Short mmCIF file of C-alpha atoms and ligand atoms in Angstrom, two decimals:
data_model
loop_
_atom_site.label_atom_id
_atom_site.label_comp_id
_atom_site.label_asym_id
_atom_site.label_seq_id
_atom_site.Cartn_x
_atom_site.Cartn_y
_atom_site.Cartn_z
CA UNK A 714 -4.66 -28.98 -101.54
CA UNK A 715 -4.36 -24.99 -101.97
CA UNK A 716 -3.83 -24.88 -105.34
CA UNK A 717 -6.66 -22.51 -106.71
CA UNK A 718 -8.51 -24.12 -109.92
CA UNK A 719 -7.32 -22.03 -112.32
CA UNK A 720 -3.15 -23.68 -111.50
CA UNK A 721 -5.06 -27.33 -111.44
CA UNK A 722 -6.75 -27.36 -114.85
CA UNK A 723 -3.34 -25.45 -116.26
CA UNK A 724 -1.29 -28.28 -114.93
CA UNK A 725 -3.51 -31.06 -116.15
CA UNK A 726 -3.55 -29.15 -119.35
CA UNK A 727 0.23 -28.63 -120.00
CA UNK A 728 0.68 -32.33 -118.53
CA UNK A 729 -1.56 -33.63 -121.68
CA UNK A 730 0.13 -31.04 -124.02
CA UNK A 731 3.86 -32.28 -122.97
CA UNK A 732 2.90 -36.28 -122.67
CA UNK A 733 0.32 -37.04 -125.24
CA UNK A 734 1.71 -36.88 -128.37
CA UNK A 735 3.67 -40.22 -127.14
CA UNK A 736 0.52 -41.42 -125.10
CA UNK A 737 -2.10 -40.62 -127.54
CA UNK A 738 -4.87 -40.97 -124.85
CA UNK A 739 -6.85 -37.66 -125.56
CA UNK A 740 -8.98 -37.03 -128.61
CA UNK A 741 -9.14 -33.57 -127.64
CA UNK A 742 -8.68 -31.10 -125.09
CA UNK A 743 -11.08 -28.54 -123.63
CA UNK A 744 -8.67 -25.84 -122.88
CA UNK A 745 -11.51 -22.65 -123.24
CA UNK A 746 -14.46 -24.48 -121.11
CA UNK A 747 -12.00 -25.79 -118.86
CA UNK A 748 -9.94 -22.41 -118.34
CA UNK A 749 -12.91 -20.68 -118.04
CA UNK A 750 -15.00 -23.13 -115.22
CA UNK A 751 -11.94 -22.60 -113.38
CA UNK A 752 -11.47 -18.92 -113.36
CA UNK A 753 -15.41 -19.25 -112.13
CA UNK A 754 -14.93 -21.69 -109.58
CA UNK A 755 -11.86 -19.38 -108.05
CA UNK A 756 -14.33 -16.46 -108.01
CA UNK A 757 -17.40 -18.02 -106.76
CA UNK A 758 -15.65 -22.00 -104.73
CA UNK A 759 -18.77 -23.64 -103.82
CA UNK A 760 -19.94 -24.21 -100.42
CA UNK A 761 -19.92 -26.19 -98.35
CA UNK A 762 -16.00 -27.08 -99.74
CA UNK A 763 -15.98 -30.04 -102.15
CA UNK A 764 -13.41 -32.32 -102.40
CA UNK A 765 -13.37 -32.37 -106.31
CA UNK A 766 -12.83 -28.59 -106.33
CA UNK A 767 -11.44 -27.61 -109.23
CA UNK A 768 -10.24 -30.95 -109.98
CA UNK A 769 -9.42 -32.11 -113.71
CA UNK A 770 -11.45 -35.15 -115.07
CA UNK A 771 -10.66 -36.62 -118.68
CA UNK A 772 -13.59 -38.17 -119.68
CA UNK A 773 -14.29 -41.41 -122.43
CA UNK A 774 -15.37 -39.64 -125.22
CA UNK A 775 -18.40 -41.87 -125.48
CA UNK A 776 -19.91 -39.70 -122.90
CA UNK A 777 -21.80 -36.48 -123.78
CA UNK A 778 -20.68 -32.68 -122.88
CA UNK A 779 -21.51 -29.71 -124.93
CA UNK A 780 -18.39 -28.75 -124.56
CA UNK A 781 -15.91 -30.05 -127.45
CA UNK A 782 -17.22 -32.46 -129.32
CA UNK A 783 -18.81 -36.84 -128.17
CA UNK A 784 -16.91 -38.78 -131.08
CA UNK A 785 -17.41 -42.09 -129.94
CA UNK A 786 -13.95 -42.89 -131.19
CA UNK A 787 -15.81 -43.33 -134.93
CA UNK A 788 -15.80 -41.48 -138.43
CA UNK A 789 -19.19 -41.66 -137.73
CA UNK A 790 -19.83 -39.06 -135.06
CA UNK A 791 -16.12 -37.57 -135.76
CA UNK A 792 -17.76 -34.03 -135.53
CA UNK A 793 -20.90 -34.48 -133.70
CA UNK A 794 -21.62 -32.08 -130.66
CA UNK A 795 -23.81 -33.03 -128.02
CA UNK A 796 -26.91 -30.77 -127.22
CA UNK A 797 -26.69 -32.01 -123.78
CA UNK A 798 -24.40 -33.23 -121.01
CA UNK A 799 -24.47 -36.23 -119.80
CA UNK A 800 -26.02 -36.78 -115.97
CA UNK A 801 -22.57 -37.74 -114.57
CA UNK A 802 -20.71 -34.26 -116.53
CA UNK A 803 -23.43 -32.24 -114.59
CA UNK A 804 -23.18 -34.28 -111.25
CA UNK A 805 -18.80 -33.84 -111.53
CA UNK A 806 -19.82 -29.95 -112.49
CA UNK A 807 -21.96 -29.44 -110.16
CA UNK A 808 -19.38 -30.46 -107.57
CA UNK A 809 -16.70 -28.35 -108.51
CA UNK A 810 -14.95 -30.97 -110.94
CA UNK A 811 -13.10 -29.56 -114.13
CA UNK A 812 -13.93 -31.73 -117.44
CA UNK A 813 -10.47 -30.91 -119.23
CA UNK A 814 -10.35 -34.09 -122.11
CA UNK A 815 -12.40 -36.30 -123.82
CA UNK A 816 -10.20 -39.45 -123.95
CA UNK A 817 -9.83 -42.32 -126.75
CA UNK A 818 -11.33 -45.55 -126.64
CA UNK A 819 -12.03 -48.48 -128.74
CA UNK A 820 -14.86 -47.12 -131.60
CA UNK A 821 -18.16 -47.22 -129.55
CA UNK A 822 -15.83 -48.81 -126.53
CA UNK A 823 -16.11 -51.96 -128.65
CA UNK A 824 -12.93 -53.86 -128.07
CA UNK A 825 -10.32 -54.46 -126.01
CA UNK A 826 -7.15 -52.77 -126.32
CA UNK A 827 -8.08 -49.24 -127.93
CA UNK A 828 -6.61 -50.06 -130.74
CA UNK A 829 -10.38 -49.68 -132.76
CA UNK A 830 -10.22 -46.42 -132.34
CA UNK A 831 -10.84 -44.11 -135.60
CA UNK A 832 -8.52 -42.05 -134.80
CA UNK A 833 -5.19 -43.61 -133.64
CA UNK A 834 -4.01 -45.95 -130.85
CA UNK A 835 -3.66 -45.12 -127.49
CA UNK A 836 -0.16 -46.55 -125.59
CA UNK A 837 0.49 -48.50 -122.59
CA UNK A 838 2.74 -45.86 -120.37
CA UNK A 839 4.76 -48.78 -119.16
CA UNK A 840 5.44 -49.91 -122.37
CA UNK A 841 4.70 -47.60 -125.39
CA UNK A 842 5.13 -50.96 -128.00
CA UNK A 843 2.04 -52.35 -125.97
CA UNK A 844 -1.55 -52.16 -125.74
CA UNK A 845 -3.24 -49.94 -122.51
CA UNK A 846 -6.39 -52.93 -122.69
CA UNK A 847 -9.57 -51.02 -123.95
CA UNK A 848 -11.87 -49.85 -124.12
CA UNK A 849 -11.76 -46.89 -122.20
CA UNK A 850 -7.97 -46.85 -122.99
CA UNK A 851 -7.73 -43.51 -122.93
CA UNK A 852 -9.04 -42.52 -119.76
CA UNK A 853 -6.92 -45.02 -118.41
CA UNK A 854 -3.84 -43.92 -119.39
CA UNK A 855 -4.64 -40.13 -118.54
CA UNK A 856 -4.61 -41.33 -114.59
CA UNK A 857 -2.29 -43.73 -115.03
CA UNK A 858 0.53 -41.11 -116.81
CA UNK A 859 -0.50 -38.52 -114.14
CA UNK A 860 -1.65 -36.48 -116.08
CA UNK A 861 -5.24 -35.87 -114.65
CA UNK A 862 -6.18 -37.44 -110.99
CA UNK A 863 -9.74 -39.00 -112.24
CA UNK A 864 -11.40 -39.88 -115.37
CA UNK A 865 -14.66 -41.45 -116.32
CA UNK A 866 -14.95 -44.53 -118.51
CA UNK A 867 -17.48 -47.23 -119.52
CA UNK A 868 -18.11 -51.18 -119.32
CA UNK A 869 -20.20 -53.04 -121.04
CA UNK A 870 -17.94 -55.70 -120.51
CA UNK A 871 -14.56 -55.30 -118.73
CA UNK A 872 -14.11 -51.82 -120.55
CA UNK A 873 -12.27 -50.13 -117.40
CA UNK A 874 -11.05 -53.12 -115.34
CA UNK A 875 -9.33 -54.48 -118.21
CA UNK A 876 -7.08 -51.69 -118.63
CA UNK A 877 -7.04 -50.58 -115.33
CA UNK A 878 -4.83 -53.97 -114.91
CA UNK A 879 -3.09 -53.24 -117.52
CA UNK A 880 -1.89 -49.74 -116.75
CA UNK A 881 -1.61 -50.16 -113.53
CA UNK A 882 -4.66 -48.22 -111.73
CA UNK A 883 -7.69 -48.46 -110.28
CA UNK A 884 -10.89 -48.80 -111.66
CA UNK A 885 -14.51 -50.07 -110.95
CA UNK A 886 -17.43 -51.41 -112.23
CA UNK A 887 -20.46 -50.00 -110.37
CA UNK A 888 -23.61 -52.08 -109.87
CA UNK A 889 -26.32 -52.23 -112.92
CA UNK A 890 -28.40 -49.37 -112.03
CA UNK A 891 -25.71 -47.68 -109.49
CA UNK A 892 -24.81 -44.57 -111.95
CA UNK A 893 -27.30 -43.23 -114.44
CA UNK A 894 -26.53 -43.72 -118.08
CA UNK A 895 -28.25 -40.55 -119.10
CA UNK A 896 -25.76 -39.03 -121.61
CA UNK A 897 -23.78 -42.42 -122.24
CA UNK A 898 -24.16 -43.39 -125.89
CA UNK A 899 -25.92 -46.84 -125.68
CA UNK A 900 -23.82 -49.89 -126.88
CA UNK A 901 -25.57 -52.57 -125.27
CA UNK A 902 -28.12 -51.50 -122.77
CA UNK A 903 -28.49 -53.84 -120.34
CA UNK A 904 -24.88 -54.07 -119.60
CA UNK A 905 -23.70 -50.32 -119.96
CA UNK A 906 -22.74 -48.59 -116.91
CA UNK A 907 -20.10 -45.74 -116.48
CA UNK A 908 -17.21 -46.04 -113.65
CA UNK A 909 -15.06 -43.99 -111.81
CA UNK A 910 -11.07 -44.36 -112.35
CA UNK A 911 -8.33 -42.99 -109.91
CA UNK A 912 -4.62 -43.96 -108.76
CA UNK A 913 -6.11 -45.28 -105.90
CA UNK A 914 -9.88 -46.86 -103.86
CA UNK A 915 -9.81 -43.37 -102.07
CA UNK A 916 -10.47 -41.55 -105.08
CA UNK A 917 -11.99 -43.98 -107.21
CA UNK A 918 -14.63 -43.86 -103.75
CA UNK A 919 -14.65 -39.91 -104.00
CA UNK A 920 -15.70 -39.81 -107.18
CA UNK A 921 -18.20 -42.35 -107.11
CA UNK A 922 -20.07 -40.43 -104.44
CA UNK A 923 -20.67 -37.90 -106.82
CA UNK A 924 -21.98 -39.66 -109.73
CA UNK A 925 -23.83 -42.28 -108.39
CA UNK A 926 -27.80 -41.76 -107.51
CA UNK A 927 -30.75 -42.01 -109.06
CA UNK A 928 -31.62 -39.83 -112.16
CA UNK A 929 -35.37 -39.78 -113.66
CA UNK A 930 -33.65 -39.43 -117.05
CA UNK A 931 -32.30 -42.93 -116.64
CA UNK A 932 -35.47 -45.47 -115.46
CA UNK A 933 -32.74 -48.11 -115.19
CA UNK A 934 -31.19 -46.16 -112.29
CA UNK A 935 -32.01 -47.14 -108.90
CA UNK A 936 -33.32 -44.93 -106.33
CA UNK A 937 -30.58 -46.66 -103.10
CA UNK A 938 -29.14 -44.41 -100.76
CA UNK A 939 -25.44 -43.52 -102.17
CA UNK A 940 -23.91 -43.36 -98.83
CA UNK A 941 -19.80 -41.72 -98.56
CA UNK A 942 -18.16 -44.05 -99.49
CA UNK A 943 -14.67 -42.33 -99.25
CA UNK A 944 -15.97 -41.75 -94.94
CA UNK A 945 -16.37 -45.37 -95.05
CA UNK A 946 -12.85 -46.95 -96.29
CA UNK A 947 -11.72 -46.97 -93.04
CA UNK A 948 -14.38 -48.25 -91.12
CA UNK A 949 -13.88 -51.56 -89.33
CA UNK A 950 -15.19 -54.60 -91.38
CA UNK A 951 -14.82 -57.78 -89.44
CA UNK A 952 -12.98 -60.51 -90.79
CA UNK A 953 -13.48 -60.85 -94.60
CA UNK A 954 -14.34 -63.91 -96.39
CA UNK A 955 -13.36 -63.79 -99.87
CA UNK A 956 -13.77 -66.47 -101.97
CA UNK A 957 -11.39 -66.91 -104.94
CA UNK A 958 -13.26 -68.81 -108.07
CA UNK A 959 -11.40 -71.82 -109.50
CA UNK A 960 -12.69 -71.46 -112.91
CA UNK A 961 -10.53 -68.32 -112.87
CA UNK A 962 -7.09 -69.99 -112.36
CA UNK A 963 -7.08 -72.54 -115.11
CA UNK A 964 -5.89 -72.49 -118.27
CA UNK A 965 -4.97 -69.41 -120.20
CA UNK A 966 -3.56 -68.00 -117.14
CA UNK A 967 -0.43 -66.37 -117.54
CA UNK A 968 2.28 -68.02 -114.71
CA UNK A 969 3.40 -64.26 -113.94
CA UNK A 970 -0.11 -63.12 -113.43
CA UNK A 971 -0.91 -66.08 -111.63
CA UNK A 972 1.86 -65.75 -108.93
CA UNK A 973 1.39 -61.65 -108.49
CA UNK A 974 -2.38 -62.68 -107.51
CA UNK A 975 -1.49 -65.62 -105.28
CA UNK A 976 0.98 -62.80 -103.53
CA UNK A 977 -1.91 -60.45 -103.21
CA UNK A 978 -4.32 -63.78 -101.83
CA UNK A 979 -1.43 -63.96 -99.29
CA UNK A 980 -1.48 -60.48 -98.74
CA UNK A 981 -5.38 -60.48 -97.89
CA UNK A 982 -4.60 -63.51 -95.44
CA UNK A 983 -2.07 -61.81 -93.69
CA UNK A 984 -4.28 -58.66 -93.26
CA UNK A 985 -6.78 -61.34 -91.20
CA UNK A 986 -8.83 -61.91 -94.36
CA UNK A 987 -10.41 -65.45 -94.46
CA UNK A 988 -9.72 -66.68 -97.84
CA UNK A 989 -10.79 -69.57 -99.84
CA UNK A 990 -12.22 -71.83 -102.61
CA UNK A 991 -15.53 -71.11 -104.58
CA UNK A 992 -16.54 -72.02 -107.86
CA UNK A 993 -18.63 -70.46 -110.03
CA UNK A 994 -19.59 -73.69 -112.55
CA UNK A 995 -21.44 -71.80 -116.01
CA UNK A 996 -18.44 -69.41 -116.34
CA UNK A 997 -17.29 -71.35 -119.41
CA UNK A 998 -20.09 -69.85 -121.05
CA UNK A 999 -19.36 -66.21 -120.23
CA UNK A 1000 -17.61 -65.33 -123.28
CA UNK A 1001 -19.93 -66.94 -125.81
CA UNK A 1002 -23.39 -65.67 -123.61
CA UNK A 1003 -21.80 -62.28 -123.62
CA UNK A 1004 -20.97 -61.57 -127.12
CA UNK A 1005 -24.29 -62.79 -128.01
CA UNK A 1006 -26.03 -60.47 -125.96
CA UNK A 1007 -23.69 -57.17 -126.48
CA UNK A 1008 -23.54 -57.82 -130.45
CA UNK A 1009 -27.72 -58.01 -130.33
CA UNK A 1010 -28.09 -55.08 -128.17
CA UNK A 1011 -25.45 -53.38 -130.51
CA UNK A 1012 -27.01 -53.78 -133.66
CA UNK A 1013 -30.52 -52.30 -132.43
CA UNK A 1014 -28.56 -49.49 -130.85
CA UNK A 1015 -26.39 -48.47 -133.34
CA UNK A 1016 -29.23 -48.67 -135.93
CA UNK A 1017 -30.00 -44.65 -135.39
CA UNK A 1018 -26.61 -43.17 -136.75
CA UNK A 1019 -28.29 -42.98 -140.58
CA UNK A 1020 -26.95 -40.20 -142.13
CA UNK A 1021 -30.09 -38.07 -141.13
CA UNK A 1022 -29.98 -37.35 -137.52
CA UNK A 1023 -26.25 -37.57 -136.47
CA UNK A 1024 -22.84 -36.90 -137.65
CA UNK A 1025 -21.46 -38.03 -140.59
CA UNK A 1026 -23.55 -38.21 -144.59
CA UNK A 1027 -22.62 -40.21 -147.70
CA UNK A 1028 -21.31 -37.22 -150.14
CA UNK A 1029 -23.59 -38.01 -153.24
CA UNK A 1030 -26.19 -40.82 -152.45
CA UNK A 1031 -27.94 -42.41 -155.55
CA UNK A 1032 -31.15 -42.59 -153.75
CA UNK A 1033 -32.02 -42.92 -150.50
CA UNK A 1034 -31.46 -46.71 -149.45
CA UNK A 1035 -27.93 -45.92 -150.96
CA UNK A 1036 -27.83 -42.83 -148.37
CA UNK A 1037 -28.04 -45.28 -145.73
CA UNK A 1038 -26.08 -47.45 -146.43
CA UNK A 1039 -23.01 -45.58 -147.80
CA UNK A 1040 -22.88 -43.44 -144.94
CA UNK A 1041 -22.63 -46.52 -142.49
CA UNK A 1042 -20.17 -48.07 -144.36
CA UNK A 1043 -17.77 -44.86 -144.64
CA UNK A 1044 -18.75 -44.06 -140.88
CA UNK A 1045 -18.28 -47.64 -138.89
CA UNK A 1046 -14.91 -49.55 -138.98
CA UNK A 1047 -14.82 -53.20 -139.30
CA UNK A 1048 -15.11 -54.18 -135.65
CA UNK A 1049 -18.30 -52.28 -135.20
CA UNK A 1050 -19.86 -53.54 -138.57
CA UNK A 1051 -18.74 -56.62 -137.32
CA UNK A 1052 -20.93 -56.66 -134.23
CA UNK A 1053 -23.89 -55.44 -136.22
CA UNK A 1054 -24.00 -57.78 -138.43
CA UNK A 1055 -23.76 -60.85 -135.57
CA UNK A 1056 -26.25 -58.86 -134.09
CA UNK A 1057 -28.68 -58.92 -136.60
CA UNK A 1058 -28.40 -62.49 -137.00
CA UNK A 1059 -28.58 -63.28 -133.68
CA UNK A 1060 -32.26 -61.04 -133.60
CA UNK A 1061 -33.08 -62.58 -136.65
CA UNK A 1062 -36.66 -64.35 -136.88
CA UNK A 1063 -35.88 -68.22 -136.67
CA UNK A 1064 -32.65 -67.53 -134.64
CA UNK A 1065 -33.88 -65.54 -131.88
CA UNK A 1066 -34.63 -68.15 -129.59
CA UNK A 1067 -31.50 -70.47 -130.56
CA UNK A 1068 -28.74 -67.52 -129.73
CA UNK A 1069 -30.60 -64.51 -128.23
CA UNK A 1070 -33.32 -65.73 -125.84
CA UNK A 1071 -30.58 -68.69 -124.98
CA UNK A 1072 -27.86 -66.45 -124.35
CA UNK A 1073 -30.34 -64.47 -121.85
CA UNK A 1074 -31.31 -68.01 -120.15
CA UNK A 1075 -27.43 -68.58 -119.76
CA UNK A 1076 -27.35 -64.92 -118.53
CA UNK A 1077 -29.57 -66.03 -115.65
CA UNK A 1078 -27.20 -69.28 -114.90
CA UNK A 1079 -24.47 -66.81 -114.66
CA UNK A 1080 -25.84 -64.44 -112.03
CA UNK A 1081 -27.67 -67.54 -109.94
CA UNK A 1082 -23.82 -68.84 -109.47
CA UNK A 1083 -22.56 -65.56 -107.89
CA UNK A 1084 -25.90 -65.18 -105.99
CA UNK A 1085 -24.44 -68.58 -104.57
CA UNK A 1086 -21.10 -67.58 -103.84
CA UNK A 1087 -22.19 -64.81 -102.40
CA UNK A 1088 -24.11 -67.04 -99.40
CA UNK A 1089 -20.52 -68.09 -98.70
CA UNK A 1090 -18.23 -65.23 -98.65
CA UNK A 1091 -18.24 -61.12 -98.56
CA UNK A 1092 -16.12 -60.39 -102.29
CA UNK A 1093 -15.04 -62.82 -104.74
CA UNK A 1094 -11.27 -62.39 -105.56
CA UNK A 1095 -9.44 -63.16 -109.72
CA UNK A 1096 -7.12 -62.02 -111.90
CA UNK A 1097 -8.54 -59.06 -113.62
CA UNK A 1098 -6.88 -60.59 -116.68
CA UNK A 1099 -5.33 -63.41 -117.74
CA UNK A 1100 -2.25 -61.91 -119.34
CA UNK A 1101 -0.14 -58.61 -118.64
CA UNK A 1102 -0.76 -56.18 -121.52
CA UNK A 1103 0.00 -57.51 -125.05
CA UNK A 1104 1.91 -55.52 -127.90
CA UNK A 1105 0.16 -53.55 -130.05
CA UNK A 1106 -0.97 -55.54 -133.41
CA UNK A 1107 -0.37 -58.59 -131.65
CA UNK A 1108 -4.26 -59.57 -131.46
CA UNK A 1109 -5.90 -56.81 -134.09
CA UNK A 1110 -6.02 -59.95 -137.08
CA UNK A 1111 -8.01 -62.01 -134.18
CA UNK A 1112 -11.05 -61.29 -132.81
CA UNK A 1113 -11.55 -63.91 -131.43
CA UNK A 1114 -8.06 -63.78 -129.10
CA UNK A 1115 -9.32 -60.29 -128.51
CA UNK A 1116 -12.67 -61.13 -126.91
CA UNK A 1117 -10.97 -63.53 -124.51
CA UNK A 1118 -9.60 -60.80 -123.08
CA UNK A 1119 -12.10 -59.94 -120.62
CA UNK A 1120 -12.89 -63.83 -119.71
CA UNK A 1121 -12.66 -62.78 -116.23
CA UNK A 1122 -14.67 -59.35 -116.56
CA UNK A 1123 -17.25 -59.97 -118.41
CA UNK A 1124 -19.43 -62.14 -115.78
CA UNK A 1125 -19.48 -59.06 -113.55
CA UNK A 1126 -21.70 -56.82 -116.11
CA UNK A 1127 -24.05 -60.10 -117.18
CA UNK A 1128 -25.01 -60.42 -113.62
CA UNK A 1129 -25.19 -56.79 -113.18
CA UNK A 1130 -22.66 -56.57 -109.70
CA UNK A 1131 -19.67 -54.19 -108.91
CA UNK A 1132 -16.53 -55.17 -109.36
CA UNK A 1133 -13.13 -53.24 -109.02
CA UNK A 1134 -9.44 -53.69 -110.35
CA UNK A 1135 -6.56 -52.82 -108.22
CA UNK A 1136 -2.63 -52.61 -109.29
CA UNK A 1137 -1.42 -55.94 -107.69
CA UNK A 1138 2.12 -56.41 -108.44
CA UNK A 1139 4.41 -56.49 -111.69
CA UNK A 1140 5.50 -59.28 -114.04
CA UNK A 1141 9.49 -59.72 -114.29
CA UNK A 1142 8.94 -57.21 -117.24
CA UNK A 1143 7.62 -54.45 -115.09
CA UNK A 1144 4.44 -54.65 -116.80
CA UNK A 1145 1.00 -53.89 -113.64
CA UNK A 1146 -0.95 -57.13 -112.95
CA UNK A 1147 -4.20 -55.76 -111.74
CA UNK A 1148 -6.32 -57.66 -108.50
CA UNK A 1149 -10.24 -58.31 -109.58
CA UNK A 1150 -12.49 -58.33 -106.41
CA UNK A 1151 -16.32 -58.73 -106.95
CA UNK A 1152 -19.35 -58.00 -104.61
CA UNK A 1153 -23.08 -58.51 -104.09
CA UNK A 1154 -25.31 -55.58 -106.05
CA UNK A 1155 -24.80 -52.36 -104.35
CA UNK A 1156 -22.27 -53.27 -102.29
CA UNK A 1157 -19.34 -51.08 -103.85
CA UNK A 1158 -18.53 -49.87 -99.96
CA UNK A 1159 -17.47 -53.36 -99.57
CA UNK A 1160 -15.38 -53.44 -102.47
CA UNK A 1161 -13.75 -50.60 -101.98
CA UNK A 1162 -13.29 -51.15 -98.17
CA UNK A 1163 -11.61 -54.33 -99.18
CA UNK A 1164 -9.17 -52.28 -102.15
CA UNK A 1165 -8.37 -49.73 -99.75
CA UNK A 1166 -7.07 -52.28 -97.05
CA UNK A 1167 -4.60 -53.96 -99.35
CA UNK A 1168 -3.53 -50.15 -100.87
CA UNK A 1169 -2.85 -49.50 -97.29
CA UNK A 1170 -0.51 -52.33 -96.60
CA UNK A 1171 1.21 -52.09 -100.39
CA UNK A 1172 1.99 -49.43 -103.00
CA UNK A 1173 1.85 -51.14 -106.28
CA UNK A 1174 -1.05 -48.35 -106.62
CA UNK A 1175 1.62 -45.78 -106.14
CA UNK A 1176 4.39 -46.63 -108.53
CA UNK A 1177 4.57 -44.42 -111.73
CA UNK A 1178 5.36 -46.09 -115.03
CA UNK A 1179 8.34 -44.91 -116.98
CA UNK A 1180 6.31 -42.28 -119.08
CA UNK A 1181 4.85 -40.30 -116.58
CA UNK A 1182 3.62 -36.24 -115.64
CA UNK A 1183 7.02 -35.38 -113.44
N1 LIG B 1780 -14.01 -56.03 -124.88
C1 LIG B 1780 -15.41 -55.83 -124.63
C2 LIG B 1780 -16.11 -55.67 -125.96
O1 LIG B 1780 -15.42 -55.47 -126.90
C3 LIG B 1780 -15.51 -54.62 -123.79
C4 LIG B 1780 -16.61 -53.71 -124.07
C5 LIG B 1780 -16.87 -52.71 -123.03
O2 LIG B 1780 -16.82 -53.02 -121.85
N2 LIG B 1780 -17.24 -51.52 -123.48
O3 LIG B 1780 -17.28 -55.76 -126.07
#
């Protein structure tokens, strides 16, 4: 592309300005920084060329910059500024990438469908009465309306898949480890990973070049080669097994959904992919294993936003113990005091080792049946979800309904392996039915080998939804 990176940012700019008061997907904009990186990067383009040059990234607004504000999509943090970037802002900087948003998302990307924000509710583009999935909503949307080409979001469990079916676009999951956190505010540790989100594998795969690598700040991140992943996608891979996992087709499954993916199982046949039946037995217990473990980490996480150190304070405390806990209750909404207090419990002497150590043994289940799989075929194929996107309210009194909405996702984080959501068809609707494929640790290549195939032989990935940048 010739466009210098001045005209880039400008259009991803005046794309938000002119789509987003329908879309709501941005909390705000970072017109100056952004202007100005790009008047730099036209004086000075870094060599050798880079293939984010001057490109425009919206980014979950649970990560940190020191541009703009890092809300976390909460009263809590609603004007706190970060004294730091985040490892993957400076990796995306350093490579000539333009941060021009900092998107919405479900308040400390805890739910499913954005609609926890503080702020407002972000909107499906394909339908503006429904949900975009959550809880990186926002950035979602932002590729998914054309208005940027890439954003960041974050998954603790299903956070960009989910949506990424929803809307439409492609998203993935990198291995535990894969992409350092550094800069991520921490909802539940040993989950948490950030993930790269494009139109398509070929620039989900250029991004994730960038950002992926080991970082000292991070000990969780692993020191494996990152190799170039976007050189690879066309690389011959022998015939691929993939293994599609009963327990994903039962009940609950939407019949729409249900035939789009059997299409796209076809699909992979008919490419000269060897596909067939695997099971994965414990995944009944995903949901309750998961919410156990992400509502314990939660409530030791969100324990330091007191009043003292970050963001938001209680106007006229009595005393101190009041200070605390006035300024948590005016700074969290319910879903997040919600997850605290299950949290608590769950850590709570007496109950640890009924929910908390239990849910970790189950945790180990979990992984030891894709470990399993895994002896058997290359990527395990799913729905991403098991519905198209709902309407907006639909599931907000529920949240129970709500957490059932990453069933199939939520496996992927507990045993710490990549996974990846592709567009996959459309329900009668129109609404995007997105593709899950899962691999073994590290082996995102794979993944997005196998995504880039099938968005060579279809163009689900291509199609625009109604509201949409030109
Ligand atoms: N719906 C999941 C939750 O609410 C998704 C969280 C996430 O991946 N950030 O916990």
């Amino acid at each position: 592309m010739s466009a210098t990176a001045v005209e880039r940012v400008s259009l991803a700019l005046r794309r938000i300005r002119e789509h987003d008061a329908m879309l709501k997907c941005v909390i705000h904009t970072l017109d100056e920084s952004a202007t100005q990186r790009a008047r730099l990067l036209d004086t000075a383009p870094p060599t050798p060329a880079s293939p984010l040059f001057g490109a425009p990234v919206a980014v979950k607004d649970n990560i940190c910059t020191t541009d703009g504000l890092t809300t976390c999509g909460s009263k809590i943090l609603a004007n706190f500024k970060s004294p730091y970037d985040a490892h993957v802002i400076e990796r995306l900087r350093d490579a000539g990438a333009v941060i021009v948003a900092k998107t919405n998302l479900d308040e400390f990307a805890m739910g499913s469908s954005t609609e926890n924000s503080a702020f407002f509710s972000t909107r499906n583009p394909w339908d503006p009465e429904r949900v975009p999935g959550g809880s990186s909503g926002g950035s979602i949307v932002a590729v998914a309306a054309r208005l940027v080409p890439y954003a960041l979001g974050s998954e603790t469990g299903g956070s960009i898949r989910q949506p990424a079916s929803f809307c439409g676009v492609t998203g993935l999951k990198p291995t535990y480890g894969r992409v350092s956190r550094f800069g991520l505010v921490a909802f539940a540790s040993s989950l948490d990973q950030i993930g790269p989100v494009a139109v398509d594998a070929r620039g989900v795969a250029r991004l994730l070049r960038i950002i992926a690598g080991r970082d000292p700040r991070d000990s969780t991140s692993v020191d494996e080669p990152v190799p170039d992943y976007e050189a690879m996608l066309d690389e011959p891979t022998g015939k691929l097994r993939i293994g599609y996992a009963k327990e994903y087709f039962g009940e609950g499954l939407h019949p729409e959904t249900r035939r789009v993916v059997e299409a796209a199982m076809e699909m992979y046949r008919k490419l000269g992919a060897e596909v067939f039946e695997i099971s994965l037995p414990h995944s009944a217990y995903t949901i309750a294993c998961y919410y156990l473990i992400c509502t314990a980490e939660a409530s030791s996480n969100l324990a330091r936003f007191d009043g003292v150190r970050y963001g938001h304070r209680t106007a006229e405390p009595a005393d101190y113990i009041d200070m605390y806990s006035a300024t948590r209750d005016e700074g969290f909404g319910s879903e997040v005091k919600r997850r605290i207090m299950l949290g608590t419990y769950a850590l709570s002497s007496g109950y640890y080792d009924a929910y908390y150590l239990k849910a970790l043994k189950v945790r180990t289940l979990i992984k030891n049946d894709f470990l399993e799989a895994f002896k058997k075929c290359d990527v395990i194929l799913s729905p991403t979800t098991p519905t198209p996107a709902f309407k907006l309210g639909e599931k907000s009194d529920n949240p129970l309904e709500m957490y059932l909405a990453d069933i199939y996702n939520c496996a992927a984080n507990l045993a710490g392996i990549p996974a990846i959501s592709i567009p996959c068809g459309f329900t009668d609707a129109g609404l995007p039915v997105g593709l899950q494929l899962m691999a073994p640790h590290f082996a995102e290549a794979r993944l997005l080998q196998a995504a880039h195939a099938y968005q060579q032989a279809t163009d689900f990935h291509a199609r625009r939804p109604p509201i949409c940048a030109e």
